[in-house]
Amino acid sequence: MSPQRGAPDNDELTSPHSFVELMSLERLEDAFISYPDSAKPEKIERFRSLATPYNPGQGTRSFGGHVYAQSAYAASKTDMTGTFILGGRLDTPYVYTVRHIRDGFMYSTRAVDARQAGRICFSCICSFKRDEKQRLFQHQPASAQARFDSILSAKRPEDQDPSPSVDAEWWIEAVRQGNISESEFPGLDVRKTDMKDYNRAADVKQHPERYRQLTQYRLKGSPDEDPAASLAQIREREENGEYDNLYACAHMYSSDKNSLLLIPRALGIKNWTEMASLTLTVIVHQHGEALRMVDWDSIGDSDVGLDELPMKWFVQEGWTPRATENRGTHESHLWSPDGTLLATSLQDSMLRLRKLGDANL
């Protein structure tokens, strides 16, 4: 990755609208570590974030999907497991150190630590591979678009309500009464599909693992870092795969929005004392076209401004397979507009319904 244009000389963060600005990174000086039993020093690449992360719930912690997706952007990956160690701050840039674990012919592995003020707040392992251009075997379940066609076709995605900052009844009611103002979710347009009728069914209430939440999302702004890039240049660069890593990060970024809040909803729980993400894994199954977000078919021969680039709507289908012992699990499938299974996410979380007393050992 090359240094980003317009990188600030200090720690001042910007508040961008587009996703490419939200993920922007400044390259810092590389570091090298030598080991007695190795003739070649280990290379550590370093990057610093330039944008203020999203702040869900108007608290003091940043959106976990930001550091997760930006770590992936720093490492350029297709499979990643991340561990959340400390809550991210809003006033301090993330500094990412990327350690080269393995460089193979088809697969490579990176270890990424995200630090704020010198302390590690997020750590992950990234595995990425080349596109082998082969489809020797494949299978997937029936798509969300096929199974929930009547729900998805009843209303256009842009006519659905925006996904709230905190998908909990107390927050939604406070916003309705004007006690809280919603902040715009940066980088992506994320809409919460109305699933009330489906989830009110007796069968779903008796089997919380059958509870479903569909979320539809699309990219905001141009995927190109160059504001002067023409429509033809953007199309050529997308076809050449130049934005594929950015798109993969956009899918990861959206996958973490309100994901854990599905768990208490499915269980009929309205009050809890603590909720936090512990680990998050996103496995990207597809390369190329399935990832890409600009809706070129809807442009045709029309003259479209770069700020008006039409984007495809993707679908996240979320559910919880298990919750016990103050832990909850969230899973999801990410679907391309044509019903291709693009990615799978798995999130382990803490869900505590009462304050923890003294330990009983």
Coordinates of C-alpha atoms in Angstrom, one line a residue:
M1 CA 0.0 0.0 0.0
S2 CA 1.2 3.5 -0.8
P3 CA 1.0 6.5 1.5
Q4 CA -2.4 8.2 1.2
R5 CA -2.8 11.6 -0.3
G6 CA -3.5 14.4 2.1
A7 CA -2.2 12.5 5.2
P8 CA -2.1 14.9 8.2
D9 CA 1.2 15.6 9.9
N10 CA -0.5 15.3 13.4
D11 CA -3.0 13.1 15.1
E12 CA -6.1 15.1 13.9
L13 CA -8.8 12.8 12.5
T14 CA -11.3 13.6 9.8
S15 CA -15.0 12.6 9.6
P16 CA -15.4 11.3 6.0
H17 CA -18.6 10.3 4.2
S18 CA -17.3 7.8 1.7
F19 CA -16.0 4.3 2.6
V20 CA -12.7 4.7 0.8
E21 CA -12.0 7.8 2.9
L22 CA -13.2 6.0 6.1
M23 CA -10.6 3.3 5.5
S24 CA -7.7 5.5 4.4
L25 CA -4.3 4.8 5.9
E26 CA -1.0 6.6 6.2
R27 CA 2.0 4.4 5.8
L28 CA 4.5 4.8 8.6
E29 CA 8.2 3.8 8.7
D30 CA 8.7 0.0 8.5
A31 CA 10.4 -1.8 11.4
F32 CA 12.7 -4.8 11.3
I33 CA 13.3 -7.4 14.1
S34 CA 16.4 -9.6 14.0
Y35 CA 16.5 -13.1 15.6
P36 CA 19.7 -15.0 16.5
D37 CA 18.6 -18.1 14.6
S38 CA 17.5 -16.3 11.5
A39 CA 19.6 -14.8 8.8
K40 CA 16.8 -12.6 7.5
P41 CA 15.2 -9.9 9.8
E42 CA 11.5 -10.0 10.2
K43 CA 9.7 -7.1 8.5
I44 CA 7.0 -5.2 10.4
E45 CA 4.8 -2.8 8.3
R46 CA 3.1 0.0 10.0
F47 CA 0.0 2.1 9.1
R48 CA -2.0 4.9 10.9
S49 CA -5.7 5.5 10.5
L50 CA -6.8 8.9 9.2
A51 CA -10.6 8.9 9.9
T52 CA -12.6 9.1 13.0
P53 CA -14.4 5.8 13.6
Y54 CA -18.1 5.6 13.9
N55 CA -19.5 6.0 17.4
P56 CA -22.6 3.8 18.1
G57 CA -24.8 4.8 21.0
Q58 CA -23.1 8.2 21.4
G59 CA -20.7 6.7 23.9
T60 CA -16.9 6.9 24.2
R61 CA -16.0 3.7 22.3
S62 CA -15.6 3.3 18.6
F63 CA -17.5 0.8 16.3
G64 CA -15.7 -2.5 16.4
G65 CA -16.3 -3.1 12.7
H66 CA -14.0 -0.1 12.0
V67 CA -10.8 -1.6 13.5
Y68 CA -11.7 -5.0 12.1
A69 CA -12.2 -3.9 8.6
Q70 CA -9.3 -1.5 8.6
S71 CA -7.0 -4.2 9.9
A72 CA -8.1 -6.3 6.9
Y73 CA -7.5 -3.3 4.6
A74 CA -4.0 -3.0 6.0
A75 CA -3.3 -6.7 5.5
S76 CA -5.3 -7.3 2.3
K77 CA -6.9 -10.6 3.2
T78 CA -9.7 -13.0 2.5
D79 CA -10.0 -14.9 5.8
M80 CA -9.5 -13.2 9.2
T81 CA -10.1 -13.9 12.9
G82 CA -9.9 -10.9 15.2
T83 CA -9.8 -10.6 18.9
F84 CA -11.2 -7.5 20.6
I85 CA -8.9 -6.7 23.6
L86 CA -9.8 -3.2 24.6
G87 CA -12.6 -0.8 23.6
G88 CA -11.5 1.5 20.8
R89 CA -11.2 5.3 21.5
L90 CA -12.7 8.0 19.3
D91 CA -10.0 10.6 19.8
T92 CA -6.8 8.6 19.0
P93 CA -5.7 7.2 15.6
Y94 CA -5.2 3.4 15.3
V95 CA -1.7 2.4 14.5
Y96 CA -1.5 -1.0 12.7
T97 CA 1.5 -3.2 12.7
V98 CA 1.5 -5.9 10.1
R99 CA 3.8 -8.9 10.6
H100 CA 4.7 -11.2 7.7
I101 CA 4.2 -14.8 9.0
R102 CA 4.2 -16.6 5.6
D103 CA 4.5 -15.8 1.9
G104 CA 3.5 -18.7 -0.2
F105 CA 2.7 -19.2 -3.8
M106 CA -1.1 -19.2 -3.3
Y107 CA -1.6 -18.4 0.3
S108 CA 0.0 -15.8 2.6
T109 CA -0.5 -15.0 6.3
R110 CA -0.3 -11.8 8.2
A111 CA -0.6 -10.9 11.9
V112 CA -2.0 -7.5 12.7
D113 CA -2.0 -5.6 16.0
A114 CA -4.0 -2.4 16.3
R115 CA -2.8 0.0 18.9
Q116 CA -4.0 3.3 20.4
A117 CA -1.6 5.3 22.5
G118 CA 0.8 2.3 22.4
R119 CA -1.7 -0.2 23.9
I120 CA -3.0 -3.2 21.8
C121 CA -6.8 -3.0 21.5
F122 CA -7.3 -5.5 18.7
S123 CA -5.3 -8.4 17.3
C124 CA -5.9 -10.6 14.3
I125 CA -4.6 -13.2 12.0
C126 CA -5.2 -12.6 8.3
S127 CA -5.0 -15.3 5.6
F128 CA -5.3 -14.3 1.9
K129 CA -4.9 -16.1 -1.3
R130 CA -4.7 -15.6 -5.0
D131 CA -7.7 -16.2 -7.2
E132 CA -7.0 -19.5 -8.9
K133 CA -9.7 -18.9 -11.6
Q134 CA -11.0 -22.4 -11.1
R135 CA -14.5 -23.6 -10.0
L136 CA -13.9 -27.4 -9.6
F137 CA -16.6 -27.7 -6.9
Q138 CA -19.0 -25.5 -5.1
H139 CA -22.2 -25.6 -3.1
Q140 CA -24.3 -23.2 -1.0
P141 CA -27.7 -23.2 0.7
A142 CA -30.7 -21.5 -0.9
S143 CA -30.1 -17.8 -0.9
A144 CA -31.9 -15.3 1.4
Q145 CA -33.3 -13.7 -1.8
A146 CA -35.1 -17.0 -2.6
R147 CA -36.2 -17.9 0.9
F148 CA -37.4 -14.4 1.8
D149 CA -38.5 -13.2 -1.6
S150 CA -41.9 -11.9 -0.4
I151 CA -40.3 -9.8 2.3
L152 CA -37.5 -8.4 0.3
S153 CA -39.7 -7.6 -2.7
A154 CA -42.4 -5.9 -0.7
K155 CA -40.4 -2.7 -0.3
R156 CA -37.3 -1.3 -2.0
P157 CA -34.2 -1.3 0.2
E158 CA -33.9 2.5 0.2
D159 CA -37.5 2.7 1.5
Q160 CA -36.7 0.5 4.5
D161 CA -35.7 2.3 7.8
P162 CA -32.0 2.9 8.2
S163 CA -30.4 0.5 10.7
P164 CA -30.4 2.3 14.0
S165 CA -27.2 3.2 15.9
V166 CA -28.3 0.8 18.6
D167 CA -30.9 -1.8 17.6
A168 CA -32.7 -2.0 21.0
E169 CA -36.2 -0.9 21.9
W170 CA -35.1 1.6 24.5
W171 CA -32.8 3.4 22.0
I172 CA -35.4 3.3 19.2
E173 CA -38.1 4.8 21.5
A174 CA -35.7 7.5 22.8
V175 CA -35.0 8.5 19.2
R176 CA -38.7 8.5 18.4
Q177 CA -39.4 10.8 21.3
G178 CA -36.6 13.2 20.3
N179 CA -34.5 12.5 23.4
I180 CA -31.6 11.1 21.2
S181 CA -30.5 12.1 17.7
E182 CA -29.3 9.4 15.4
S183 CA -25.8 9.9 13.8
E184 CA -25.3 8.9 10.2
F185 CA -23.5 5.6 9.7
P186 CA -20.4 6.4 7.7
G187 CA -19.2 4.7 4.5
L188 CA -22.2 2.5 3.9
D189 CA -26.0 2.9 3.5
V190 CA -27.4 0.2 5.8
R191 CA -31.1 -0.6 6.0
K192 CA -32.9 -2.8 8.4
T193 CA -35.4 -5.0 6.7
D194 CA -38.8 -5.3 8.4
M195 CA -38.9 -8.9 9.7
K196 CA -41.5 -8.4 12.4
D197 CA -44.2 -10.6 10.9
Y198 CA -41.8 -13.4 10.3
N199 CA -40.2 -13.3 13.8
R200 CA -43.6 -13.1 15.5
A201 CA -44.6 -16.5 14.3
A202 CA -45.1 -19.0 17.1
D203 CA -42.5 -21.4 15.6
V204 CA -39.8 -18.7 15.7
K205 CA -40.7 -17.7 19.2
Q206 CA -40.4 -21.3 20.4
H207 CA -37.1 -21.8 18.5
P208 CA -34.9 -18.7 18.8
E209 CA -32.3 -20.2 16.5
R210 CA -34.9 -19.6 13.7
Y211 CA -35.1 -15.9 14.3
R212 CA -33.7 -13.9 11.3
Q213 CA -32.7 -10.4 10.7
L214 CA -32.1 -9.3 7.1
T215 CA -30.0 -6.1 6.6
Q216 CA -29.4 -4.5 3.1
Y217 CA -26.4 -2.4 2.5
R218 CA -24.6 -0.6 -0.3
L219 CA -21.4 1.6 -0.6
K220 CA -21.4 5.3 -0.2
G221 CA -19.3 7.4 -2.6
S222 CA -16.8 6.5 -5.2
P223 CA -14.5 3.5 -4.5
D224 CA -11.5 5.4 -6.0
E225 CA -9.1 7.5 -3.8
D226 CA -8.6 10.0 -6.6
P227 CA -11.5 12.5 -6.7
A228 CA -10.6 13.4 -10.3
A229 CA -10.9 9.8 -11.6
S230 CA -13.3 9.6 -14.5
L231 CA -16.2 7.1 -14.8
A232 CA -14.3 5.2 -17.5
Q233 CA -11.2 5.0 -15.2
I234 CA -13.3 3.7 -12.3
R235 CA -14.9 1.1 -14.4
E236 CA -11.6 -0.1 -15.8
R237 CA -10.0 -0.2 -12.4
E238 CA -12.9 -2.1 -10.9
E239 CA -12.8 -4.7 -13.7
N240 CA -9.1 -5.1 -13.0
G241 CA -9.8 -5.9 -9.3
E242 CA -8.1 -2.7 -7.9
Y243 CA -11.0 -2.1 -5.5
D244 CA -11.6 -5.7 -4.4
N245 CA -9.7 -5.4 -1.1
L246 CA -11.7 -2.3 -0.3
Y247 CA -15.0 -4.0 -1.2
A248 CA -14.1 -7.0 1.0
C249 CA -13.5 -4.6 3.9
A250 CA -16.8 -2.9 3.2
H251 CA -18.7 -6.3 3.6
M252 CA -16.8 -6.9 6.8
Y253 CA -17.6 -3.4 8.1
S254 CA -21.3 -3.9 7.5
S255 CA -21.4 -7.4 9.0
D256 CA -20.6 -6.1 12.5
K257 CA -23.4 -3.4 12.6
N258 CA -25.9 -4.3 15.3
S259 CA -24.9 -8.0 15.0
L260 CA -24.8 -8.8 18.7
L261 CA -28.0 -6.9 19.4
L262 CA -29.8 -9.6 17.4
I263 CA -29.1 -12.1 20.2
P264 CA -31.3 -10.6 23.0
R265 CA -34.0 -9.8 20.5
A266 CA -34.2 -13.4 19.4
L267 CA -34.3 -14.5 23.1
G268 CA -36.9 -11.9 24.0
I269 CA -34.5 -10.2 26.4
K270 CA -34.9 -6.5 26.8
N271 CA -32.4 -5.7 29.6
W272 CA -28.8 -6.7 30.1
T273 CA -25.9 -5.3 32.0
E274 CA -22.9 -6.0 29.6
M275 CA -22.5 -6.9 26.0
A276 CA -19.2 -7.0 24.1
S277 CA -17.7 -8.7 21.1
L278 CA -14.9 -11.2 22.0
T279 CA -13.9 -12.6 18.6
L280 CA -15.1 -12.1 15.0
T281 CA -14.3 -14.3 12.0
V282 CA -15.3 -13.4 8.4
I283 CA -14.6 -15.9 5.7
V284 CA -14.8 -14.4 2.2
H285 CA -15.8 -17.2 -0.2
Q286 CA -15.7 -15.3 -3.5
H287 CA -13.2 -13.2 -5.5
G288 CA -14.0 -10.7 -8.2
E289 CA -17.5 -9.8 -9.5
A290 CA -19.4 -11.2 -6.4
L291 CA -17.6 -8.6 -4.2
R292 CA -17.9 -5.6 -6.5
M293 CA -20.4 -2.9 -5.5
V294 CA -20.9 -0.4 -8.4
D295 CA -24.1 -1.2 -10.3
W296 CA -22.9 -0.6 -13.9
D297 CA -26.0 -2.2 -15.5
S298 CA -28.2 0.6 -14.2
I299 CA -25.9 3.3 -15.6
G300 CA -26.0 2.2 -19.3
D301 CA -25.2 5.1 -21.6
S302 CA -26.5 7.7 -19.1
D303 CA -24.3 10.5 -17.9
V304 CA -23.8 9.9 -14.2
G305 CA -21.8 12.1 -11.8
L306 CA -19.2 10.4 -9.5
D307 CA -21.3 11.5 -6.5
E308 CA -24.3 9.7 -8.0
L309 CA -22.7 6.3 -8.8
P310 CA -25.5 3.7 -8.3
M311 CA -24.5 0.9 -6.0
K312 CA -25.7 -2.7 -5.7
W313 CA -27.7 -3.7 -2.6
F314 CA -26.2 -6.7 -0.7
V315 CA -28.1 -8.7 1.9
Q316 CA -26.8 -9.9 5.3
E317 CA -28.9 -12.7 6.9
G318 CA -28.2 -12.9 10.6
W319 CA -29.2 -15.4 13.3
T320 CA -28.0 -16.8 16.7
P321 CA -27.5 -20.6 17.0
R322 CA -26.6 -20.7 20.7
A323 CA -26.6 -18.5 23.8
T324 CA -25.6 -19.8 27.3
E325 CA -23.3 -19.2 30.3
N326 CA -23.3 -15.4 29.7
R327 CA -22.0 -16.0 26.1
G328 CA -23.8 -15.5 22.8
T329 CA -23.0 -16.5 19.3
H330 CA -24.0 -14.6 16.2
E331 CA -23.7 -16.0 12.7
S332 CA -24.5 -14.5 9.3
H333 CA -24.4 -15.1 5.6
L334 CA -23.6 -12.2 3.2
W335 CA -25.4 -12.5 -0.1
S336 CA -24.6 -10.8 -3.4
P337 CA -27.6 -9.3 -5.3
D338 CA -27.8 -12.4 -7.5
G339 CA -28.0 -14.8 -4.6
T340 CA -24.3 -15.8 -4.4
L341 CA -23.1 -16.6 -1.0
L342 CA -20.3 -14.1 -0.7
A343 CA -19.1 -14.5 2.9
T344 CA -19.9 -16.1 6.3
S345 CA -19.3 -14.4 9.6
L346 CA -19.1 -16.0 13.1
Q347 CA -19.0 -13.8 16.2
D348 CA -18.5 -14.8 19.9
S349 CA -19.7 -12.4 22.5
M350 CA -20.2 -11.7 26.1
L351 CA -23.9 -11.2 27.1
R352 CA -24.4 -10.7 30.8
L353 CA -27.9 -10.3 32.3
R354 CA -26.8 -9.2 35.8
K355 CA -23.8 -7.7 37.4
L356 CA -21.0 -10.1 38.2
G357 CA -20.5 -10.7 41.9
D358 CA -17.4 -12.0 43.7
A359 CA -15.8 -15.0 42.0
N360 CA -16.6 -18.3 43.6
L361 CA -13.5 -20.5 43.1

